[in-house]
Coordinates of C-alpha atoms in Angstrom, one line a residue:
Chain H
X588 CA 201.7 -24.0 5.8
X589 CA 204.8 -22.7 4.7
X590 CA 205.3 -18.4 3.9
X591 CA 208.5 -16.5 4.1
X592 CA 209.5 -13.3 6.2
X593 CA 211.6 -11.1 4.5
X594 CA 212.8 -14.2 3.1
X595 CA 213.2 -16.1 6.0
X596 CA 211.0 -19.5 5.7
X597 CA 208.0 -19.5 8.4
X598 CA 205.9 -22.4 9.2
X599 CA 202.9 -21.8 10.8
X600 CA 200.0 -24.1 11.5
X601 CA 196.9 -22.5 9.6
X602 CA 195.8 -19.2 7.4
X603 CA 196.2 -16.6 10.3
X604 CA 195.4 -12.8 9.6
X605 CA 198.4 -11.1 9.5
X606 CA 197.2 -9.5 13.2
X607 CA 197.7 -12.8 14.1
X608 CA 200.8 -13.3 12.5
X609 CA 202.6 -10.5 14.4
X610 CA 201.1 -12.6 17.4
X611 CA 202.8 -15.5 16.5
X612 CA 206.3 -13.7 15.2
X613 CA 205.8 -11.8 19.0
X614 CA 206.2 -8.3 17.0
X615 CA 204.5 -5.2 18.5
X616 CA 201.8 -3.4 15.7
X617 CA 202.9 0.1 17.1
X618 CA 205.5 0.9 14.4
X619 CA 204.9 -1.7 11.8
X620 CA 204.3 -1.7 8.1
X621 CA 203.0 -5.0 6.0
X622 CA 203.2 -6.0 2.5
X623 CA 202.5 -9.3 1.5
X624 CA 203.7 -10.0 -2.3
X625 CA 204.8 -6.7 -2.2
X626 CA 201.4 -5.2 -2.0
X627 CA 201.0 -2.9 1.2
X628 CA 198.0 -4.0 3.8
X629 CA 196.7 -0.8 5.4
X630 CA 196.5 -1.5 9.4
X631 CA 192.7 -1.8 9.0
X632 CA 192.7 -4.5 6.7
X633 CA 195.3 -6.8 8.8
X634 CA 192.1 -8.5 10.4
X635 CA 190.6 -9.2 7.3
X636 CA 193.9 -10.5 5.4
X637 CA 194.4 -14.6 5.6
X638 CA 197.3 -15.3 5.0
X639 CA 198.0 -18.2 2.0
X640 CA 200.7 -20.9 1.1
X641 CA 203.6 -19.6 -0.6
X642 CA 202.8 -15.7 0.2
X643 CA 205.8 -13.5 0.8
X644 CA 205.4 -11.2 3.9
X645 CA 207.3 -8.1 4.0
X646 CA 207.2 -6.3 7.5
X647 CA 209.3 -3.2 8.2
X648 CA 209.2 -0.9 11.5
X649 CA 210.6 2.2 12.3
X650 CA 214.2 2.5 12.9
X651 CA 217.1 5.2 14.0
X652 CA 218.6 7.2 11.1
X653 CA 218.8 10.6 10.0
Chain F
X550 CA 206.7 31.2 13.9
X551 CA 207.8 28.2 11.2
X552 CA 204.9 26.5 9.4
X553 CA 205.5 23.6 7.0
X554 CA 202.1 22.3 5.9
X555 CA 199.4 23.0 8.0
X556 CA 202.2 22.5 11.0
X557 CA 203.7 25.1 13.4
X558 CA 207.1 24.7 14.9
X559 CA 208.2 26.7 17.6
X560 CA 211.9 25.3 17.0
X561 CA 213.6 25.7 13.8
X562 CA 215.7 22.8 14.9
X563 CA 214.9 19.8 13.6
X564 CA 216.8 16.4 14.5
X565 CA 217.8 12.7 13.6
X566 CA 217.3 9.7 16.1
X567 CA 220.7 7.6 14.0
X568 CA 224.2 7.0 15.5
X569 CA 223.5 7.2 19.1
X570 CA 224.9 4.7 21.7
X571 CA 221.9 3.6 23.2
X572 CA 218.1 4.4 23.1
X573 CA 218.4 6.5 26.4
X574 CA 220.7 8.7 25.0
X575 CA 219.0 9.7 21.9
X576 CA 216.0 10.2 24.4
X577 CA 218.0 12.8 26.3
X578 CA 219.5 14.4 23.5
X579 CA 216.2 14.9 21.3
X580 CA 214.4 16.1 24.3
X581 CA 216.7 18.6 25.0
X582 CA 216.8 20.1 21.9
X583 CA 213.2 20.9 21.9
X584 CA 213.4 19.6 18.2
X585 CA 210.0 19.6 17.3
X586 CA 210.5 17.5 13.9
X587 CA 212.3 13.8 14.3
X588 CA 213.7 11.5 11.6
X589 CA 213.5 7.9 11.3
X590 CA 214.6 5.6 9.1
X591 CA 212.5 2.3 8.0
X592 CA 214.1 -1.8 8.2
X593 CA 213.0 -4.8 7.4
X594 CA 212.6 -6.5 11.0
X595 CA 215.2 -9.4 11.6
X596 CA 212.9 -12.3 13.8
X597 CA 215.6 -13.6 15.1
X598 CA 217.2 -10.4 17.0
X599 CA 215.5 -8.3 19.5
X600 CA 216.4 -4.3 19.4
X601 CA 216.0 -1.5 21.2
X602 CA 212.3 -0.2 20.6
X603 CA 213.0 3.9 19.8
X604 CA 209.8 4.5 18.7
X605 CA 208.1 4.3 21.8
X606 CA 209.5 7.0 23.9
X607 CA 209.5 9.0 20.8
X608 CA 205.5 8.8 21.1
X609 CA 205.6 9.6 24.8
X610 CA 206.4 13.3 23.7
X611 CA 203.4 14.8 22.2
X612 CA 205.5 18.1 20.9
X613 CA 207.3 15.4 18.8
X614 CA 206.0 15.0 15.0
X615 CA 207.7 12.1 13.1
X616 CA 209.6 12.7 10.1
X617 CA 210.6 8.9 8.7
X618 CA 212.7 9.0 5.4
X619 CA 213.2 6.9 2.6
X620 CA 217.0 6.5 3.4
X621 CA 217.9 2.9 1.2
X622 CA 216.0 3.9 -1.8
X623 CA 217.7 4.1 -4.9
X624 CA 215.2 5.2 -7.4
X625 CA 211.6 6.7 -7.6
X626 CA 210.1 3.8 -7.6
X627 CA 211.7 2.3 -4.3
X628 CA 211.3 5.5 -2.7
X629 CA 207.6 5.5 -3.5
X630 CA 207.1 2.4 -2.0
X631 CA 209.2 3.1 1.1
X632 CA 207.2 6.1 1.5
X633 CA 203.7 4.0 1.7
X634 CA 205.6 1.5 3.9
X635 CA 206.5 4.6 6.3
X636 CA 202.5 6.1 6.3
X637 CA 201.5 2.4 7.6
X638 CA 204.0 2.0 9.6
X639 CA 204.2 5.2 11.5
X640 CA 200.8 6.6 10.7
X641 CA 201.9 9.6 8.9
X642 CA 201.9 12.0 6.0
X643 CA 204.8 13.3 6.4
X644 CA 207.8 12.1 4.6
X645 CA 211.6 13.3 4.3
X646 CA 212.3 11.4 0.3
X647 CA 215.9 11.1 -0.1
X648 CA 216.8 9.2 -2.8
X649 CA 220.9 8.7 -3.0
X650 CA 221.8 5.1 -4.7
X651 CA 225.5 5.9 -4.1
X652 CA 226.9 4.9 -0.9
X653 CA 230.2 6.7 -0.6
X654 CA 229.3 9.9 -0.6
X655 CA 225.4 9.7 -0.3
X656 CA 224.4 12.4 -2.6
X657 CA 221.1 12.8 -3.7
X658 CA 219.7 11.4 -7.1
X659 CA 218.0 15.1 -8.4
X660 CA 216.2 13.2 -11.0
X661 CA 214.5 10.2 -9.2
X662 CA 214.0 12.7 -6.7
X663 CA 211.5 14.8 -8.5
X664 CA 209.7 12.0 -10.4
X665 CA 209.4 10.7 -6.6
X666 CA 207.8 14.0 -5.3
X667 CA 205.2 14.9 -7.8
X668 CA 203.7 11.1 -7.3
X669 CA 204.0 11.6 -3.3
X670 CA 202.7 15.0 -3.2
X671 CA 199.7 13.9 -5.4
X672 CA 199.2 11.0 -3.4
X673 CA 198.8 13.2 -0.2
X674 CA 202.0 13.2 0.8
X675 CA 203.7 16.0 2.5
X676 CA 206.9 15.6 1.0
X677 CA 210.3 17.5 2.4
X678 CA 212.9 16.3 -0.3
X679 CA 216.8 15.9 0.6
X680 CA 218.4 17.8 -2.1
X681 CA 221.7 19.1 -3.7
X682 CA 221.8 22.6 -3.3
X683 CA 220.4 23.3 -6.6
X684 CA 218.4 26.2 -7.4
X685 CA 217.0 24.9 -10.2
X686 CA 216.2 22.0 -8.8
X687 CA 213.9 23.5 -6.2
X688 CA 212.0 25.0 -8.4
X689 CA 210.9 22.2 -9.8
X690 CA 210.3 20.3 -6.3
X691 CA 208.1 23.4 -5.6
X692 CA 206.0 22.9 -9.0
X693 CA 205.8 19.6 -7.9
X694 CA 204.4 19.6 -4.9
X695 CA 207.1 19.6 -1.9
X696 CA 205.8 21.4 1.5
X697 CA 209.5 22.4 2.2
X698 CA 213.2 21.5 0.3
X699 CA 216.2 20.4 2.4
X700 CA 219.4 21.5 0.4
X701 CA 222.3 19.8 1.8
X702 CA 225.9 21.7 3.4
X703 CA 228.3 18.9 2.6
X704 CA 227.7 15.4 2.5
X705 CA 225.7 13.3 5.1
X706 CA 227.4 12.8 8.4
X707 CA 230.7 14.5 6.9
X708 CA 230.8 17.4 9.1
X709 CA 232.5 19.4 6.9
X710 CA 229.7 22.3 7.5
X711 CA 228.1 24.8 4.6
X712 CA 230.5 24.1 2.0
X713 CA 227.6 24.9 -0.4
X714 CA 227.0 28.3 0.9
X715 CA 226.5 30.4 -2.0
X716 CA 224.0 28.1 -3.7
X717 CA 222.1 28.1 -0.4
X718 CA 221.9 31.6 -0.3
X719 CA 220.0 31.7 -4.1
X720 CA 218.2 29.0 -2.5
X721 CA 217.1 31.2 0.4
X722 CA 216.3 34.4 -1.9
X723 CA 214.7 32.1 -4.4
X724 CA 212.3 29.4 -3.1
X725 CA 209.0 29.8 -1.9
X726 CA 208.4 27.1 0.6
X727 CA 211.0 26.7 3.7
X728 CA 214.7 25.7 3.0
X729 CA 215.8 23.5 6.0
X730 CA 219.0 23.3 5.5
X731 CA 220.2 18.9 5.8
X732 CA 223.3 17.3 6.5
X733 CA 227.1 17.6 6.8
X734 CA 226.1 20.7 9.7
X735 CA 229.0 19.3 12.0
X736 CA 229.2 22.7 14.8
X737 CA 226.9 25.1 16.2
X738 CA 228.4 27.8 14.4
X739 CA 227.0 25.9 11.2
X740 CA 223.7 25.7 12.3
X741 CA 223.8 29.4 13.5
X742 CA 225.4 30.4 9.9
X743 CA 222.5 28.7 8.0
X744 CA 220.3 30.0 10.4
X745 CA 221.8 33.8 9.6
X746 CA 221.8 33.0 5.9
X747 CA 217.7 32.7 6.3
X748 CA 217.2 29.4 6.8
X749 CA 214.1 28.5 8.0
X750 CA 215.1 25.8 9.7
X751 CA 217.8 22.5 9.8
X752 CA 218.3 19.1 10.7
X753 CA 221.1 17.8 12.7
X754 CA 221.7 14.3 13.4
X755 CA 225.1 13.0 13.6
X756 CA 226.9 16.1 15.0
X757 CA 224.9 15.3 17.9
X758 CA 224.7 12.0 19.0
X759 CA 228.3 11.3 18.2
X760 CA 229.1 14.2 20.7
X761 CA 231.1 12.5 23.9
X762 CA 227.6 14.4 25.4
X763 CA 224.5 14.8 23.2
X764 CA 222.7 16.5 25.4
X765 CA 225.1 19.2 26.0
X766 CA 225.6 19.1 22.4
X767 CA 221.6 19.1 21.9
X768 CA 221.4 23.0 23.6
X769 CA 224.8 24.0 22.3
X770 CA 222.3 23.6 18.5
X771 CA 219.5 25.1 20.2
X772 CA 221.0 28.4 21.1
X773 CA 223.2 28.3 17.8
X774 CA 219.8 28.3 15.7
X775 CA 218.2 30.7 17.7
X776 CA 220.9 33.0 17.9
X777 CA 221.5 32.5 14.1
X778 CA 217.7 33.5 13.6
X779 CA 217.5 36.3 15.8
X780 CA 220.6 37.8 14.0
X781 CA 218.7 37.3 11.0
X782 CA 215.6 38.6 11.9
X783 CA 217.3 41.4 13.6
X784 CA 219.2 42.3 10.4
X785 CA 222.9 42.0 9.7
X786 CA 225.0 44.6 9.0
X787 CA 227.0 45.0 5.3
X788 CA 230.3 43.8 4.8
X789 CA 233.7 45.5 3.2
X790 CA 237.7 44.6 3.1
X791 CA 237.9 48.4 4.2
X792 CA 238.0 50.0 7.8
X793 CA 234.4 51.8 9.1
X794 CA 235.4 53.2 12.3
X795 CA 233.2 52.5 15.2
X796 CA 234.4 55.5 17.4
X797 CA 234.9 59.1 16.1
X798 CA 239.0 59.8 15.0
X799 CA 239.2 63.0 17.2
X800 CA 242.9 64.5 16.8
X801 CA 243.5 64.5 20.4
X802 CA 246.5 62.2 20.4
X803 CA 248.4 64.5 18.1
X804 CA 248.4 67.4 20.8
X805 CA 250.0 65.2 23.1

């Protein structure tokens, strides 16, 4: 199954939940934001989100700046 | 006492966690401030590159509240967005918008900027917006919601100091929720002259961690704002182009 990370093309093997996905990518949760087609997936939902063919994952984390 | 929101800072120094050389330095420097309020900034992760995680010894300090900001946002719309992001992703309400689409000099849109902050602040948002150092404007932020305004000196990471002075003083007199005064503070003297203008507070980032020694740096801002508060709290005196002489003229001298 193919989905992109900020735009970067991911293959994984079957629909994960997106806490699974961080697994897989070996991203921390502490700090971490999801949108997948651009609609936001509150923390407590990432167990309960599968993931589908074709979906575009956004993940943004905290960062330095001013 | 300063209180933004429901929250009470003991220090009216608040700080940024950009520009410096390494994770441990930013550490030092922030700690030594005793900045109560931190910004961050928000990035798409790169998979393929491994950073420095700053976050985490951010969270060790429990006097620390997060400030992240919508810094890359060119219009409302983005910045609303980026703000939801930033609750997810750092657990909090609290949100510095800043909305500036051009990247030379970084200066605020005042328009996307208040359409942003009345849909924040409705949706729960505590919303400290980086401004112009309009008036005017923060009025209107106020009406629309904003816990505090952040007029800027000069631009962002310029250094240049309160070149905006005047307009933060009707500012000051004007607005009802706190004026921290945000960006282009380049020496302690500039934090300690906002600070006598009756700022309630301001955020320093750059002029820190691009110090050849933050930390120094960090309590050289530390003192500056609370000298520049005491002196306002305290009262300062009037100003005139003419002489007031401090000792009495006796006519001594002429008997001589």
């Amino acid at each position: 199954m193919q989905i992109k990370v900020n735009d970067q093309p991911v293959t994984i093997k079957s629909a994960l939940n997106l806490r699974e996905l961080l697994k897989v990518l070996s991203q921390e949760e502490k700090g971490v934001a999801l949108a997948i087609n651009s609609q936001i997936v509150s923390r407590s939902q990432w167990s309960n989100h599968t993931l589908a063919d074709g979906d575009q994952v956004t993940l943004i984390k905290a960062t330095a700046g001013g | 006492m300063l209180k933004i929101a429901d929250k009470l800072f003991n220090s009216r120094l608040f700080t940024g966690t950009g520009k410096f050389q390494n994770r441990q330095a930013m550490t030092e420097a922030i700690i030594a401030s005793d900045s109560e309020l931190v910004t961050m900034a928000l990035k798409r992760v790169d998979l393929y590159s491994q950073d420095d995680d700053i976050l985490e010894p951010l969270l060790q300090q429990p006097h620390i509240n997060l400030l992240p900001n919508t810094s890359g946002a060119r219009d409302a719309k983005e910045a609303v967005y980026a703000a939801q992001l930033a609750r997810e992703a750092l657990q909090t309400n609290w949100l510095k918008l800043e909305i500036h689409p051009d990247p030379k000099y970084l200066l605020p849109d005042p328009i996307e900027t208040l359409k942003a902050c009345e849909q924040l602040a409705q949706q729960g948002f505590i919303v400290l917006p980086y401004i112009h150092a309009d008036p005017v404007l923060c009025k209107h932020l106020e009406e629309a919601g904003a816990a505090a305004v952040m007029p800027l000196g000069s631009p962002i990471g310029s250094n240049l100091g309160l070149k905006t002075r005047e307009f933060l003083q009707i500012i000051i007199e004007q607005t009802q929720v706190p004026v921290v005064v945000d960006a282009g503070i380049g020496s302690p003297s500039d934090a300690a002259l906002a600070m006598e203008l009756g700022a309630d507070a301001v955020l320093v980032n750059t002029a820190i961690a691009v110090s050849p020694n933050p930390v120094a740096m960090a309590i050289a801002f530390k003192e500056a704002v609370s000298a520049g508060r005491r002196a306002y709290e305290a009262g300062l005196g009037s100003r005139s182009l003419e002489a007031q002489a401090s000792s009495p003229l006796t006519a001594f001298l002429d008997d001589m």
